[in-house]
Coordinates of C-alpha atoms in Angstrom, one line a residue:
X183 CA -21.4 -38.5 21.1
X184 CA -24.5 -36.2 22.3
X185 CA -22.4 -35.2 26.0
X186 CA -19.1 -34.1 23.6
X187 CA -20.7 -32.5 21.1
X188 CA -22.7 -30.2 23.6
X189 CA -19.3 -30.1 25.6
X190 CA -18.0 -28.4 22.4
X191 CA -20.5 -26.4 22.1
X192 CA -20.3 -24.8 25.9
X193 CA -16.9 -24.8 25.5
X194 CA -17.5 -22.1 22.1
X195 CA -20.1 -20.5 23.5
X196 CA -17.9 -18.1 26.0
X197 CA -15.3 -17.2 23.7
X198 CA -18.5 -16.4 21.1
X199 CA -20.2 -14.4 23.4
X200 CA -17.0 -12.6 24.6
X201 CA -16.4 -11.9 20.3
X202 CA -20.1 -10.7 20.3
X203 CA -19.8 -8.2 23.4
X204 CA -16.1 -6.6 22.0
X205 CA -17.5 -6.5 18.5
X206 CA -20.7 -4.6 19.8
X207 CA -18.7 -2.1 21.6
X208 CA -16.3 -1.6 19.0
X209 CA -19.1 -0.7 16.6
X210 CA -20.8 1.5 19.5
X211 CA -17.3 3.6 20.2
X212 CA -17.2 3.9 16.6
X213 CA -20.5 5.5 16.1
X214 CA -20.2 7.8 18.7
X215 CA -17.4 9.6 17.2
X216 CA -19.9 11.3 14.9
X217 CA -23.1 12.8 16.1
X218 CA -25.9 15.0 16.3
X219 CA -28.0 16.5 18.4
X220 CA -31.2 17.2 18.6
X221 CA -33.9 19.3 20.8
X222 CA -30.6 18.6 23.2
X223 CA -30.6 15.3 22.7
X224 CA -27.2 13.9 21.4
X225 CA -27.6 10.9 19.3
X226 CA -25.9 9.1 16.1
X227 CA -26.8 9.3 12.8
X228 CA -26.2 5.6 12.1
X229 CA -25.7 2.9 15.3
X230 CA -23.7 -0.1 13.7
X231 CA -24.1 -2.0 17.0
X232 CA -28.0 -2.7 15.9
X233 CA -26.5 -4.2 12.6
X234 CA -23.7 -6.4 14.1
X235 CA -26.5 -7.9 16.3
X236 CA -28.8 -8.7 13.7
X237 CA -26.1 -9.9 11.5
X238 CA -25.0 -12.1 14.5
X239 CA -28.6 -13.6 15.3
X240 CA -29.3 -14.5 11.5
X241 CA -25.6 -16.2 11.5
X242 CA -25.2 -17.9 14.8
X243 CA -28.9 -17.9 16.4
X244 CA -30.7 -17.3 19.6
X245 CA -27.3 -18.2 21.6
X246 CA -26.0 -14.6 20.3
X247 CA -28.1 -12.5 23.0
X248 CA -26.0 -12.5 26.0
X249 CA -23.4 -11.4 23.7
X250 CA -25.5 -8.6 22.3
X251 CA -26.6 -8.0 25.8
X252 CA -23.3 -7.7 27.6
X253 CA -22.1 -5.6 24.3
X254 CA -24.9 -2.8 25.2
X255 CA -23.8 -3.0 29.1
X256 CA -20.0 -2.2 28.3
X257 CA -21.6 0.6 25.7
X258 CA -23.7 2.3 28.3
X259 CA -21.3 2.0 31.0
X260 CA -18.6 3.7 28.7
X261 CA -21.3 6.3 28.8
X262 CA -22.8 6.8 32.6
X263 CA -22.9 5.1 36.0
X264 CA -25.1 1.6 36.0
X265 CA -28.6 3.2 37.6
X266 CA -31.8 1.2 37.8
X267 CA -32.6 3.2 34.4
X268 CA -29.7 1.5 32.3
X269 CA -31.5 -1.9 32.4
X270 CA -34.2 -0.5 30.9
X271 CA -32.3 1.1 28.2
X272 CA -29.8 -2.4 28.3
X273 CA -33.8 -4.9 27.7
X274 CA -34.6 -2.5 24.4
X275 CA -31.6 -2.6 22.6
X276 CA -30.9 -6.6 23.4
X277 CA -34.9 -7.0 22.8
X278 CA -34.6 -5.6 19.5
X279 CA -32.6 -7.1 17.3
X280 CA -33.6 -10.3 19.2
X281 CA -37.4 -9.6 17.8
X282 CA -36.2 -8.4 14.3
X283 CA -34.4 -12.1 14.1
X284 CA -37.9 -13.5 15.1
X285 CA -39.8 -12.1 13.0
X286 CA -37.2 -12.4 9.8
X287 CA -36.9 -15.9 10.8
X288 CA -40.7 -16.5 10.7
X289 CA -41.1 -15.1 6.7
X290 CA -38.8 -17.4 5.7
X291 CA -35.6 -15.4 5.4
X292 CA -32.6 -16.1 4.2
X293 CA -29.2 -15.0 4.9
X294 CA -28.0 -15.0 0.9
X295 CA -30.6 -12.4 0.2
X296 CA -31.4 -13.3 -3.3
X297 CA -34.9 -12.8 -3.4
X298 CA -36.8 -9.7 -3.3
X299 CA -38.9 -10.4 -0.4
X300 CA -35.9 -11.4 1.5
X301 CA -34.7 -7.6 0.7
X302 CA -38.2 -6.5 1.9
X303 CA -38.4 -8.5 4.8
X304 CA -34.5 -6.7 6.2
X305 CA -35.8 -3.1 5.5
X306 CA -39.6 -3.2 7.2
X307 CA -39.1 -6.1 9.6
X308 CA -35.6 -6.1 10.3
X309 CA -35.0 -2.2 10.3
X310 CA -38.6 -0.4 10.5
X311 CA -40.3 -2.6 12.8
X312 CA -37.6 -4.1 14.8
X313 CA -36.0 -1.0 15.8
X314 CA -39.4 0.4 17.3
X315 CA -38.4 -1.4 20.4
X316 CA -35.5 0.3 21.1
X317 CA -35.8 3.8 20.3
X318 CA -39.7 3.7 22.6
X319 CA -37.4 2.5 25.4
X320 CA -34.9 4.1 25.4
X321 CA -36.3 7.0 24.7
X322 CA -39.0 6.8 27.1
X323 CA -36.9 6.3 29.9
X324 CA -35.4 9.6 29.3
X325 CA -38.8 11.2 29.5
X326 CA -39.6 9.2 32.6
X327 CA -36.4 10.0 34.4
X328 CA -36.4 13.6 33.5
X329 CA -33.7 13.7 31.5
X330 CA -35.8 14.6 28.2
X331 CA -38.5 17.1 28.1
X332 CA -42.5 15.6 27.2
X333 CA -42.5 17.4 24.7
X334 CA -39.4 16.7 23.1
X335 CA -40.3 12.9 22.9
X336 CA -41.1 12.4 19.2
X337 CA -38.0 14.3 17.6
X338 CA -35.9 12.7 19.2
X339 CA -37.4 9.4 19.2
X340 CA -37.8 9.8 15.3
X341 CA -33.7 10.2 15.2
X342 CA -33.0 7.4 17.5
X343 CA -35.1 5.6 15.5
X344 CA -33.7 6.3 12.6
X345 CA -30.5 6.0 13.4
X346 CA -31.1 2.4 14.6
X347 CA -32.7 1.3 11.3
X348 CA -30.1 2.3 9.5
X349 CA -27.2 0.5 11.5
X350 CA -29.9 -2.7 10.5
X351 CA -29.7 -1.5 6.7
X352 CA -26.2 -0.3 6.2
X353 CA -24.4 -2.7 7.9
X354 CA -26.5 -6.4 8.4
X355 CA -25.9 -6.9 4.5
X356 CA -22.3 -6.2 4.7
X357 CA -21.6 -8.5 7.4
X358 CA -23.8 -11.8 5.7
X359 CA -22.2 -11.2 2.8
X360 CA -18.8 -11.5 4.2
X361 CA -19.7 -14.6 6.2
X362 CA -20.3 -16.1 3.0
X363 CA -17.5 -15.2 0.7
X364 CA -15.7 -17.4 -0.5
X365 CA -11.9 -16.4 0.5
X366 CA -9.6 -15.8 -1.3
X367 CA -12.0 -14.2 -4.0
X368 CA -11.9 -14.8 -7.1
X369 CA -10.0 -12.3 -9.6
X370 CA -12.2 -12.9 -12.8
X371 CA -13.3 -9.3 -12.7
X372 CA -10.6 -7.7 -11.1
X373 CA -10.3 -4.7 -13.6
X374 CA -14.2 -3.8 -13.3
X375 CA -13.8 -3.8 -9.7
X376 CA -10.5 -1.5 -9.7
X377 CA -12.9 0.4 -12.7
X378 CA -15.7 0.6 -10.0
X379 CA -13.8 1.5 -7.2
X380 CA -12.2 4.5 -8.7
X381 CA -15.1 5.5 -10.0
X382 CA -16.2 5.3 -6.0
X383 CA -13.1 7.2 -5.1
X384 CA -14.6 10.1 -7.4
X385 CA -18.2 10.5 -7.4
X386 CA -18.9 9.7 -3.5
X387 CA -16.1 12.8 -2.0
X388 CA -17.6 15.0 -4.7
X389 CA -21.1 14.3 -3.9
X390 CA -21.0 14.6 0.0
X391 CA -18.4 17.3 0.4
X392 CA -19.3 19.7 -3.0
X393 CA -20.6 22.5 -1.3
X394 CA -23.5 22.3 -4.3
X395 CA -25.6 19.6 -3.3
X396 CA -25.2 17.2 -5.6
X397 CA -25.9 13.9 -3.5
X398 CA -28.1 12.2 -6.7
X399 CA -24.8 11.6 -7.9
X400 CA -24.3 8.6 -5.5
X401 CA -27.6 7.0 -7.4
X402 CA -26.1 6.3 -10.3
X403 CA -23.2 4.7 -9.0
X404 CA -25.2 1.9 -6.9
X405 CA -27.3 1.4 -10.3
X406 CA -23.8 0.3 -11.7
X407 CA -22.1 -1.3 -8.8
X408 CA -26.0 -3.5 -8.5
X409 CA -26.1 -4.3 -12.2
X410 CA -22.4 -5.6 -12.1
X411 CA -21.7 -7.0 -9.0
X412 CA -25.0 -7.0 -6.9
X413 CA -25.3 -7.1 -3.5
X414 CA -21.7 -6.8 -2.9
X415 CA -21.0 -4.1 -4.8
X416 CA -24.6 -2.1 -3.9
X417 CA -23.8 -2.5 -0.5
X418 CA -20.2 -1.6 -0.5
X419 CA -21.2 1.6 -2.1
X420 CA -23.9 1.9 0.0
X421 CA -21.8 1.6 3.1
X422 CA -19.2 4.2 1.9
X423 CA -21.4 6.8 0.7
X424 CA -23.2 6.9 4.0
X425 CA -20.2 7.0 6.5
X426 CA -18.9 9.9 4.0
X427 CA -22.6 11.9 4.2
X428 CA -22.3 11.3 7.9
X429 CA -18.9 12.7 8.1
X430 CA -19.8 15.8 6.2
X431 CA -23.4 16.2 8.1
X432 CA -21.4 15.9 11.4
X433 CA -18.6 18.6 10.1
X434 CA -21.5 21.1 8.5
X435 CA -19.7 21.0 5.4
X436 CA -20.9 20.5 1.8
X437 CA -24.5 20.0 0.8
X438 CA -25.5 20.1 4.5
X439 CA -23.8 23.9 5.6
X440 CA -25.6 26.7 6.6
X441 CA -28.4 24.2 7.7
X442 CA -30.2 24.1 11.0
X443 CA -29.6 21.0 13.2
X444 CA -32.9 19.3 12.3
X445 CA -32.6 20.1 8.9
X446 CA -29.0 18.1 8.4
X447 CA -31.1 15.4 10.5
X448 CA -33.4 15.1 7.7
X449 CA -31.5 15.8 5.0
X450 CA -28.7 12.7 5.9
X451 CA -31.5 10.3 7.2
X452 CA -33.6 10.9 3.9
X453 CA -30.3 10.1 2.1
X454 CA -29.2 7.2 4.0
X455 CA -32.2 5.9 4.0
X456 CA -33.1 5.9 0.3
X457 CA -29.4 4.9 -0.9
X458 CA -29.9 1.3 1.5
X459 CA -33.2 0.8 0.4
X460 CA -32.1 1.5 -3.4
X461 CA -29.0 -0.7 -2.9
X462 CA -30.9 -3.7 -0.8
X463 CA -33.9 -3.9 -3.2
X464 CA -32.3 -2.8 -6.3
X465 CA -29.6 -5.5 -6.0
X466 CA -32.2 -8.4 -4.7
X467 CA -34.4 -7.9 -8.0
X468 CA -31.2 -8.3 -10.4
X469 CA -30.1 -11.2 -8.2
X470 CA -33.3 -13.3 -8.1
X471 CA -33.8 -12.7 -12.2
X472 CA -30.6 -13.4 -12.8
X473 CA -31.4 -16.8 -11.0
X474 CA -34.6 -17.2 -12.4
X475 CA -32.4 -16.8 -15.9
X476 CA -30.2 -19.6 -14.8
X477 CA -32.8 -22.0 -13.8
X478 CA -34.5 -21.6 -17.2
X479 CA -31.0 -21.9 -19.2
X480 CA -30.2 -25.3 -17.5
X481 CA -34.0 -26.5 -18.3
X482 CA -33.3 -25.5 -21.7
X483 CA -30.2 -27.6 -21.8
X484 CA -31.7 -30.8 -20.4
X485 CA -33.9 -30.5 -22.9
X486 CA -32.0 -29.9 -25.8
X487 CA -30.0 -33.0 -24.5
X488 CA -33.4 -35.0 -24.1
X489 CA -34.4 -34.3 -27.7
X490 CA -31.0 -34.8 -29.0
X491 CA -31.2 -39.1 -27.4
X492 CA -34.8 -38.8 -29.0
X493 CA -33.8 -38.0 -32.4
X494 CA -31.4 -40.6 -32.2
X495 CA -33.2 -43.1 -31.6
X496 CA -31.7 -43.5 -28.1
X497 CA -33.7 -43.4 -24.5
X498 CA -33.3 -40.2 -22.9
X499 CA -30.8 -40.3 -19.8
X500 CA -32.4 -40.8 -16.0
X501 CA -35.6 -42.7 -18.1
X502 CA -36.9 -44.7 -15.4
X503 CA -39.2 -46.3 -18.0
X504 CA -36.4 -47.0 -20.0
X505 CA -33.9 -48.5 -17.1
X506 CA -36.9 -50.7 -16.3
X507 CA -37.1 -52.4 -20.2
X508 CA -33.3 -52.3 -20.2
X509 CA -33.3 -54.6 -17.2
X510 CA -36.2 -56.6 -18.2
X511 CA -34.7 -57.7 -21.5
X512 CA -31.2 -58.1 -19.5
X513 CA -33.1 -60.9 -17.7
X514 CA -34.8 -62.6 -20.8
X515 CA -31.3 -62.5 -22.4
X516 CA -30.4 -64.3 -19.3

């Protein structure tokens, strides 16, 4: 039973790697189609490859890595020639979703995210810390290799960074949330979700493409979507508002024209960033006191059943005391 079961399991693991690696450079050819650049340096706004390997560690484990890994080898050889540089670059973006998943796993985390600290420990772990890794290499071995200028180290490491993170915030929640849907969904709410969704349709084009910058807008919004659906619909919001600011810092148009390059940088990262954070943590504290409300309902209603048996004159139900005497005088009737 062991030797099939871990036949089975070799037998999955290529066609899962293989899934990893195509879905990794999917989401890399994807992001590329919208960047920026700064000091010279081209980079994306938000990498979705960092999310789709964090989202595949949590789900699937340590066996996702050579999946990530050969996912960042087909990115970077889309890019340039394989050079004794690109493993460098090729260890810091496998290493670092590989230590975010290390160090979420060792806080306790869980893939539901329905506690606040699970919210927590995705932004500053997953995103802030974990991305660290990637963006020093990677942008290190620019510096070392001549490609970057000393002195243009920290912008542009600040952007890759950034831009990491946010592939970790944006899109990690999405995809655990989809691998534990229930399909089909249910239809309960269908008209508040069509209600919310047009709303979307609305607020988020006018917010990123108003040539008055009116990006607060978008705020309001995830409040709703968190306080009715949670962290689906915060995170769906979430997701579409930031491709949509992306698109219209990439294009110069709306609350981002007439600004310098590092000045859309800032202005698009600030946003991102605070929507995912407001949408993660927002939706996590609804979610675990809307639990915590649940827990305390069904307590209440095992108690009202308990004093109910009480009052009339019966034993309470699951009484072990009172199974025990039951059998006792079963036996002296006996």
């Amino acid at each position: 039973m062991v030797r099939t079961q871990d036949l089975r399991r070799l037998v999955a693991f290529g066609p899962q790697t293989l899934a990893i690696a195509v879905c990794y450079y999917a989401a890399g050819r994807l992001g590329l189609l919208r960047q920026l650049v700064v000091e010279d340096a081209v980079f994306t706004p938000i990498w979705p490859p960092t999310g789709i390997a964090v989202a595949c560690l949590l789900i699937f484990g340590l066996r996702s890595w050579p999946g990530i890994a050969l996912g960042v080898l087909l990115v970077i050889m889309s890019l340039t020639s394989l050079r004794p540089a690109v493993l460098g670059t090729l260890v810091g973006n496998t290493a670092a979703p590989v230590c975010s998943y290390l160090m979420l796993r060792k806080v306790g985390f869980r893939n539901d995210l329905a506690r606040l600290r699970d919210g927590l420990a995705l932004v500053f772990l997953g995103a802030l810390v974990g991305m660290l890794i990637s963006a020093t290499v990677g942008v290190g071995i620019n510096v070392l290799t001549d490609k970057l200028a000393a002195h243009d180290f920290w912008p542009v490491w600040l952007a890759w960074w950034v831009g990491d993170a946010m592939g970790v915030l944006i899109v990690t929640p999405v995809l655990l949330l989809l691998h534990r849907a229930r399909w089909p969904p249910s239809l309960t709410r269908w008209r508040e979700a069509l209600g919310l969704a047009l709303l979307a349709c609305i607020l988020i084009p006018l917010a990123t493409r108003s040539s008055i910058s009116m990006l607060f807008l978008v705020y309001p919004l995830l409040i709703l979507a968190a306080l009715r659906f949670q962290l689906v619909g915060s995170t769906l919001c979430a997701l579409v508002s930031s491709v949509m600011a992306t698109v219209a810092a990439t294009d110069a148009i709306g609350p981002f024209e007439g600004l310098t390059r590092i000045e859309v940088m800032m202005k698009l990262q600030a946003f991102n960033g605070a929507m995912a954070l407001t949408a993660l943590l927002l939706s996590a504290v609804i979610t675990e006191q809307l639990n915590t409300r649940r827990s305390v309902e069904l307590a209440c209603q095992e108690l009202v059943e308990v004093l109910e048996h009480l009052t009339a004159g019966e034993n309470p139900p699951g009484d072990p005391a009172a199974d025990d005497n039951g059998r006792q005088q079963q036996h002296r009737t006996d």
